[in-house]
Amino acid sequence: MSQFALLGNPNTGKTSLFNHLTGSYAYVGNWSGVTIEKKVGKLRHQTDLLVDLPGIYSLNPLSKDEEVVTEFLLTDEFEKILNIVDASQLKRNLQLTIQLIEFGKPLIVGLNMVDVAQSRGIQINEKKLSDILGVRVVPIIARTGKGCDLLTKELTSDTRKKSPGTPTFKVDYGFLEEIIEQMSELFPDDVNLNKRWMAVQYLEGNKRVISYVSQHMPNTALLEQIKQEVEEELVKRGYAHSLRQFIYHMRDKNITHLLEQTTIVTSSTKTTTTDMIDRVVTNKFLGLPIFLFFMYVVFMLTFDWLGTPLSDVLDGFMSGPLTTWTENGLHVIGASKFIKDLVLNGIIAGVGGVLVFVPQIFIMFFLISFLEDSGYMARVAMVMDRIMESIGLNGKAFIPMIIGFGCNVPGIMAARTIEQPKERLLTILLTPLMSCSARLPVYALFVGAFFVNHRALVVLSLYVLGIVVAMVMARIFSFLFLKKEKSVFVIELPPYRVPQALTLWRSTWEKGKGFIRKAGTFIFAGSVLIWLLTYAGPHGWNVEMDDSFLAFIGGVLAPIFEPLGFGTWQAAASLLTGFLAKEVVVSTMNIIYHAPDTASLTGVLSTQYSALSALSFMSFILLYIPCLATVATIRKETASKKWTYVSVIYSLVIAYIISLVIYQIGGLFF
Amino acid sequence: MNLTDLQQGKTAVVSDVTKLNDIVKQRLIDMGLVEGQEICLKCAMPFGGPVMVEVCGQCLSLRRKEASRIGVS
């Protein structure tokens, strides 16, 4: 069994290729850096493994996700590199290929999007390219899977033979060559890496490589001195402004020469579809309204036009046939009253009450995937940048937040693409304020009870509330401790692509399955526990609900929520359990109020809450605390206990204040 | 003159990227925005927002402040 590494520039169809080669369900997107973790998949019909790494422009890392790649090359074990290259952007893509060739491991180039290149009038002679580079070049179309079989064959065959296709192409760095050789001799022999590659990376200023070298060498002062002297010499002779620029330039010269021999460009200037779409969606005045319109459509589809009717059908099935069948089944096998109660009032009410919202959540995930895959997300970052800049962030921070609408966990992980550490931290702290799909069942329940005629509007305003609070907090946080760092913003705008059905379905399923799995594990266990806590009390089993343990626990906390308009033990108990996962709030309420279906639960709720206290409660749910999984992710991503506590505590405080304001001020008017 | 002086839809050649912030410069170099390269200003967002440019057949977006540090001729 061997391990291969898949590397390439962002937006070259890397993750699509990964999906075709491995048949695994990795998450696919179309904005810079959508692959945020190292993902490993098994090659189809093979035992070998393929590692999908984040998209990079060069091996010199600028952001957290790029660091992953350099780290991988330096420390992980693998046989071969599969370098995916965008045929329509060869000049830029080959910069990375050259660095990978210098790395010295066997390399195979997957020349992707040959169809796109052709339509732009670019003809590539792969055979010649392959000969000059000294590596196998396989033309592919990753979106359709064309050429993938050949690629797999190439990947797996050579490893057992003697010559594994180690590349021969060499860039001549001119007067640096002497220096490179001199440095190579200084590197210790116990390092298992190509020394020429190390020297070039060192000169380029690759921080990770420099720190790697200093770990393996007692004294790097001489290396530093050589580097400095040669840089001064460069500037003096007027070759370049820096070593980095010089190295880039030398590579570029080689690439240009290479392309002259291997490509024929016939026509290059014509208006593409991307140009036409961009004229509208990134229009000076229309850009922002169009984005808001898209978001409005997303919400209407999720809540009004499509999601709610589907959820109603599912609810009817759960509370009708399913409950009857289970009841009959339990009766036939002669289950005790305890078991019957547990299954019907605990599990079906709790788990079923959450599963009802699966259609809405899948629609939401589907639409977010669609926006991601189409290439529109990067435009959103651009359109939003001016607003984000005013709160001390950049437009890229908006993408984790939109992903956070689906689920906060991947949203927080997506913040890795932000270059500046403090901006990234700030984005991590704010993403939980984005209303994730798990909060949606709670809203759906309450708007169904109190705001039937304005469902989408009320829910949309909650999402907006989350965004507004995030913006205000961003301002406060950046004023308090992020003053010094400069915010930067550069983003690539990939061409628009019509998302493929298969890719869309996979990424929707990938995101949505977590929700279903949660229903089977967390929520199942939570429901049983909650039901037991309502079933048992200080005075024995099968007690009245108001005498149960849950009522007792909730009762202790209830007075705190009195000023917010929901000072009942039921509300307090469901908020407490909601920390596990926010949709558990709905499970808890189903169990507490003994509601067989959503319709009867909304009936009970309308006697327990007023429209105003419902609004206050929903706002509290939106803001009060990130769920358990999110808190764990924050802890992992920030690697700091302090910031984890900060994120939990500030959100509790904010939630209390906002709900208090809503209930108390709202009370003056209604 | 600098990139922001360029009229929308017009093309020029990049002549100077040395005044840029380091991270931005590195990113732009990675994306192919280097001296001697043709650059086209596609559009600009309102209220001093970012600009969209096309370099080597691909679009990028960067802040106006940074764009004003890129010399073109």
mmCIF file with all atom_site columns, C-alpha atoms in Angstrom, chain A residues 9 32 57-58 60 62-63 66 88-89 91-92 120 241 244-245 248 252 275 278 282-285 379 381-383 385-386 388-389 393-396 417 419-420 423 486-494, chain B residues 8 15-18 20-35 37-38 42-66 69:
data_model
loop_
_atom_site.group_PDB
_atom_site.id
_atom_site.type_symbol
_atom_site.label_atom_id
_atom_site.label_alt_id
_atom_site.label_comp_id
_atom_site.label_asym_id
_atom_site.label_entity_id
_atom_site.label_seq_id
_atom_site.pdbx_PDB_ins_code
_atom_site.Cartn_x
_atom_site.Cartn_y
_atom_site.Cartn_z
_atom_site.occupancy
_atom_site.B_iso_or_equiv
_atom_site.pdbx_formal_charge
_atom_site.auth_seq_id
_atom_site.auth_comp_id
_atom_site.auth_asym_id
_atom_site.auth_atom_id
_atom_site.pdbx_PDB_model_num
ATOM 1  C CA . ASN A 1 9   ? -3.284  25.566 -7.302  1.00 0.00 ? 9   ASN A CA 1
ATOM 2  C CA . SER A 1 32  ? -10.009 29.619 -2.965  1.00 0.00 ? 32  SER A CA 1
ATOM 3  C CA . TYR A 1 57  ? 0.129   28.814 -5.333  1.00 0.00 ? 57  TYR A CA 1
ATOM 4  C CA . SER A 1 58  ? 3.620   28.066 -4.099  1.00 0.00 ? 58  SER A CA 1
ATOM 5  C CA . ASN A 1 60  ? 5.962   29.131 0.597   1.00 0.00 ? 60  ASN A CA 1
ATOM 6  C CA . LEU A 1 62  ? 1.123   32.566 3.766   1.00 0.00 ? 62  LEU A CA 1
ATOM 7  C CA . SER A 1 63  ? -1.942  31.189 5.532   1.00 0.00 ? 63  SER A CA 1
ATOM 8  C CA . GLU A 1 66  ? -1.070  26.483 3.095   1.00 0.00 ? 66  GLU A CA 1
ATOM 9  C CA . SER A 1 88  ? -5.911  27.241 -19.289 1.00 0.00 ? 88  SER A CA 1
ATOM 10 C CA . GLN A 1 89  ? -3.610  28.801 -16.662 1.00 0.00 ? 89  GLN A CA 1
ATOM 11 C CA . LYS A 1 91  ? 1.954   29.811 -16.893 1.00 0.00 ? 91  LYS A CA 1
ATOM 12 C CA . ARG A 1 92  ? 0.936   30.375 -13.318 1.00 0.00 ? 92  ARG A CA 1
ATOM 13 C CA . ARG A 1 120 ? -9.970  29.589 -25.264 1.00 0.00 ? 120 ARG A CA 1
ATOM 14 C CA . HIS A 1 241 ? 14.196  43.869 -5.634  1.00 0.00 ? 241 HIS A CA 1
ATOM 15 C CA . ARG A 1 244 ? 12.050  35.931 -3.925  1.00 0.00 ? 244 ARG A CA 1
ATOM 16 C CA . GLN A 1 245 ? 11.273  38.073 -6.929  1.00 0.00 ? 245 GLN A CA 1
ATOM 17 C CA . TYR A 1 248 ? 10.138  33.832 -9.403  1.00 0.00 ? 248 TYR A CA 1
ATOM 18 C CA . ASP A 1 252 ? 8.966   32.493 -15.155 1.00 0.00 ? 252 ASP A CA 1
ATOM 19 C CA . ASP A 1 275 ? -17.405 38.296 -17.987 1.00 0.00 ? 275 ASP A CA 1
ATOM 20 C CA . ASP A 1 278 ? -19.729 39.499 -13.599 1.00 0.00 ? 278 ASP A CA 1
ATOM 21 C CA . THR A 1 282 ? -20.350 42.602 -9.404  1.00 0.00 ? 282 THR A CA 1
ATOM 22 C CA . ASN A 1 283 ? -21.887 45.763 -10.748 1.00 0.00 ? 283 ASN A CA 1
ATOM 23 C CA . LYS A 1 284 ? -21.086 48.822 -8.675  1.00 0.00 ? 284 LYS A CA 1
ATOM 24 C CA . PHE A 1 285 ? -24.669 49.425 -7.642  1.00 0.00 ? 285 PHE A CA 1
ATOM 25 C CA . ARG A 1 379 ? -17.638 37.470 -5.611  1.00 0.00 ? 379 ARG A CA 1
ATOM 26 C CA . ALA A 1 381 ? -16.279 38.205 -0.563  1.00 0.00 ? 381 ALA A CA 1
ATOM 27 C CA . MET A 1 382 ? -15.448 41.035 -2.931  1.00 0.00 ? 382 MET A CA 1
ATOM 28 C CA . VAL A 1 383 ? -18.858 42.691 -2.704  1.00 0.00 ? 383 VAL A CA 1
ATOM 29 C CA . ASP A 1 385 ? -15.198 43.572 1.577   1.00 0.00 ? 385 ASP A CA 1
ATOM 30 C CA . ARG A 1 386 ? -15.938 47.279 2.005   1.00 0.00 ? 386 ARG A CA 1
ATOM 31 C CA . MET A 1 388 ? -16.108 44.016 6.428   1.00 0.00 ? 388 MET A CA 1
ATOM 32 C CA . GLU A 1 389 ? -13.193 46.445 6.251   1.00 0.00 ? 389 GLU A CA 1
ATOM 33 C CA . LEU A 1 393 ? -12.077 42.304 8.874   1.00 0.00 ? 393 LEU A CA 1
ATOM 34 C CA . ASN A 1 394 ? -11.796 41.501 5.199   1.00 0.00 ? 394 ASN A CA 1
ATOM 35 C CA . GLY A 1 395 ? -14.207 40.110 2.645   1.00 0.00 ? 395 GLY A CA 1
ATOM 36 C CA . LYS A 1 396 ? -12.799 36.600 2.927   1.00 0.00 ? 396 LYS A CA 1
ATOM 37 C CA . THR A 1 417 ? -7.762  30.617 4.632   1.00 0.00 ? 417 THR A CA 1
ATOM 38 C CA . GLU A 1 419 ? -3.855  35.155 6.175   1.00 0.00 ? 419 GLU A CA 1
ATOM 39 C CA . GLN A 1 420 ? -3.692  37.452 9.179   1.00 0.00 ? 420 GLN A CA 1
ATOM 40 C CA . GLU A 1 423 ? -8.387  38.443 11.619  1.00 0.00 ? 423 GLU A CA 1
ATOM 41 C CA . LYS A 1 486 ? -3.325  45.481 9.221   1.00 0.00 ? 486 LYS A CA 1
ATOM 42 C CA . SER A 1 487 ? -6.158  43.833 7.422   1.00 0.00 ? 487 SER A CA 1
ATOM 43 C CA . VAL A 1 488 ? -5.403  42.560 3.917   1.00 0.00 ? 488 VAL A CA 1
ATOM 44 C CA . PHE A 1 489 ? -7.594  41.308 1.125   1.00 0.00 ? 489 PHE A CA 1
ATOM 45 C CA . VAL A 1 490 ? -6.636  39.571 -2.089  1.00 0.00 ? 490 VAL A CA 1
ATOM 46 C CA . ILE A 1 491 ? -8.821  36.911 -3.620  1.00 0.00 ? 491 ILE A CA 1
ATOM 47 C CA . GLU A 1 492 ? -8.943  35.005 -6.853  1.00 0.00 ? 492 GLU A CA 1
ATOM 48 C CA . LEU A 1 493 ? -12.266 35.083 -8.694  1.00 0.00 ? 493 LEU A CA 1
ATOM 49 C CA . PRO A 1 494 ? -12.604 31.720 -10.434 1.00 0.00 ? 494 PRO A CA 1
ATOM 50 C CA . GLN B 2 8   ? -12.603 50.914 -16.282 1.00 0.00 ? 8   GLN B CA 1
ATOM 51 C CA . SER B 2 15  ? 5.532   48.605 -13.913 1.00 0.00 ? 15  SER B CA 1
ATOM 52 C CA . ASP B 2 16  ? 6.024   48.604 -10.160 1.00 0.00 ? 16  ASP B CA 1
ATOM 53 C CA . VAL B 2 17  ? 4.854   46.368 -7.305  1.00 0.00 ? 17  VAL B CA 1
ATOM 54 C CA . THR B 2 18  ? 7.508   47.248 -4.739  1.00 0.00 ? 18  THR B CA 1
ATOM 55 C CA . LEU B 2 20  ? 2.846   46.889 -1.769  1.00 0.00 ? 20  LEU B CA 1
ATOM 56 C CA . ASN B 2 21  ? 2.325   45.376 1.648   1.00 0.00 ? 21  ASN B CA 1
ATOM 57 C CA . ASP B 2 22  ? 4.384   42.158 1.861   1.00 0.00 ? 22  ASP B CA 1
ATOM 58 C CA . ILE B 2 23  ? 1.573   39.633 2.182   1.00 0.00 ? 23  ILE B CA 1
ATOM 59 C CA . VAL B 2 24  ? -0.433  41.275 -0.575  1.00 0.00 ? 24  VAL B CA 1
ATOM 60 C CA . LYS B 2 25  ? 2.616   41.435 -2.806  1.00 0.00 ? 25  LYS B CA 1
ATOM 61 C CA . GLN B 2 26  ? 3.368   37.768 -2.321  1.00 0.00 ? 26  GLN B CA 1
ATOM 62 C CA . ARG B 2 27  ? -0.213  36.779 -3.056  1.00 0.00 ? 27  ARG B CA 1
ATOM 63 C CA . LEU B 2 28  ? -0.329  38.886 -6.186  1.00 0.00 ? 28  LEU B CA 1
ATOM 64 C CA . ILE B 2 29  ? 2.980   37.510 -7.427  1.00 0.00 ? 29  ILE B CA 1
ATOM 65 C CA . ASP B 2 30  ? 1.656   33.991 -6.824  1.00 0.00 ? 30  ASP B CA 1
ATOM 66 C CA . MET B 2 31  ? -1.389  34.822 -8.899  1.00 0.00 ? 31  MET B CA 1
ATOM 67 C CA . GLY B 2 32  ? 0.751   36.131 -11.729 1.00 0.00 ? 32  GLY B CA 1
ATOM 68 C CA . LEU B 2 33  ? 0.504   39.869 -11.128 1.00 0.00 ? 33  LEU B CA 1
ATOM 69 C CA . VAL B 2 34  ? 4.127   40.814 -11.770 1.00 0.00 ? 34  VAL B CA 1
ATOM 70 C CA . GLU B 2 35  ? 6.006   43.587 -13.472 1.00 0.00 ? 35  GLU B CA 1
ATOM 71 C CA . GLN B 2 37  ? 2.361   41.751 -17.146 1.00 0.00 ? 37  GLN B CA 1
ATOM 72 C CA . GLU B 2 38  ? -0.737  43.196 -18.828 1.00 0.00 ? 38  GLU B CA 1
ATOM 73 C CA . LYS B 2 42  ? -12.606 45.343 -14.765 1.00 0.00 ? 42  LYS B CA 1
ATOM 74 C CA . CYS B 2 43  ? -14.615 47.211 -12.157 1.00 0.00 ? 43  CYS B CA 1
ATOM 75 C CA . ALA B 2 44  ? -14.531 48.933 -8.799  1.00 0.00 ? 44  ALA B CA 1
ATOM 76 C CA . MET B 2 45  ? -16.874 48.506 -5.846  1.00 0.00 ? 45  MET B CA 1
ATOM 77 C CA . PRO B 2 46  ? -18.572 51.627 -4.491  1.00 0.00 ? 46  PRO B CA 1
ATOM 78 C CA . PHE B 2 47  ? -17.515 53.643 -1.417  1.00 0.00 ? 47  PHE B CA 1
ATOM 79 C CA . GLY B 2 48  ? -13.823 52.972 -1.940  1.00 0.00 ? 48  GLY B CA 1
ATOM 80 C CA . GLY B 2 49  ? -14.348 49.207 -1.999  1.00 0.00 ? 49  GLY B CA 1
ATOM 81 C CA . PRO B 2 50  ? -12.077 46.685 -3.713  1.00 0.00 ? 50  PRO B CA 1
ATOM 82 C CA . VAL B 2 51  ? -11.313 46.612 -7.413  1.00 0.00 ? 51  VAL B CA 1
ATOM 83 C CA . MET B 2 52  ? -11.483 43.689 -9.786  1.00 0.00 ? 52  MET B CA 1
ATOM 84 C CA . VAL B 2 53  ? -8.676  43.212 -12.259 1.00 0.00 ? 53  VAL B CA 1
ATOM 85 C CA . GLU B 2 54  ? -7.798  40.693 -14.917 1.00 0.00 ? 54  GLU B CA 1
ATOM 86 C CA . VAL B 2 55  ? -4.270  39.354 -15.191 1.00 0.00 ? 55  VAL B CA 1
ATOM 87 C CA . CYS B 2 56  ? -3.182  36.420 -17.383 1.00 0.00 ? 56  CYS B CA 1
ATOM 88 C CA . GLY B 2 57  ? -6.785  35.610 -18.241 1.00 0.00 ? 57  GLY B CA 1
ATOM 89 C CA . GLN B 2 58  ? -7.963  35.346 -14.670 1.00 0.00 ? 58  GLN B CA 1
ATOM 90 C CA . CYS B 2 59  ? -9.753  37.737 -12.359 1.00 0.00 ? 59  CYS B CA 1
ATOM 91 C CA . LEU B 2 60  ? -8.535  38.906 -8.982  1.00 0.00 ? 60  LEU B CA 1
ATOM 92 C CA . SER B 2 61  ? -9.878  41.287 -6.445  1.00 0.00 ? 61  SER B CA 1
ATOM 93 C CA . LEU B 2 62  ? -7.834  43.534 -4.211  1.00 0.00 ? 62  LEU B CA 1
ATOM 94 C CA . ARG B 2 63  ? -8.386  46.644 -2.149  1.00 0.00 ? 63  ARG B CA 1
ATOM 95 C CA . ARG B 2 64  ? -8.249  50.035 -3.779  1.00 0.00 ? 64  ARG B CA 1
ATOM 96 C CA . LYS B 2 65  ? -5.602  51.200 -1.335  1.00 0.00 ? 65  LYS B CA 1
ATOM 97 C CA . GLU B 2 66  ? -3.335  48.369 -2.476  1.00 0.00 ? 66  GLU B CA 1
ATOM 98 C CA . ARG B 2 69  ? 0.359   51.231 -4.909  1.00 0.00 ? 69  ARG B CA 1
#
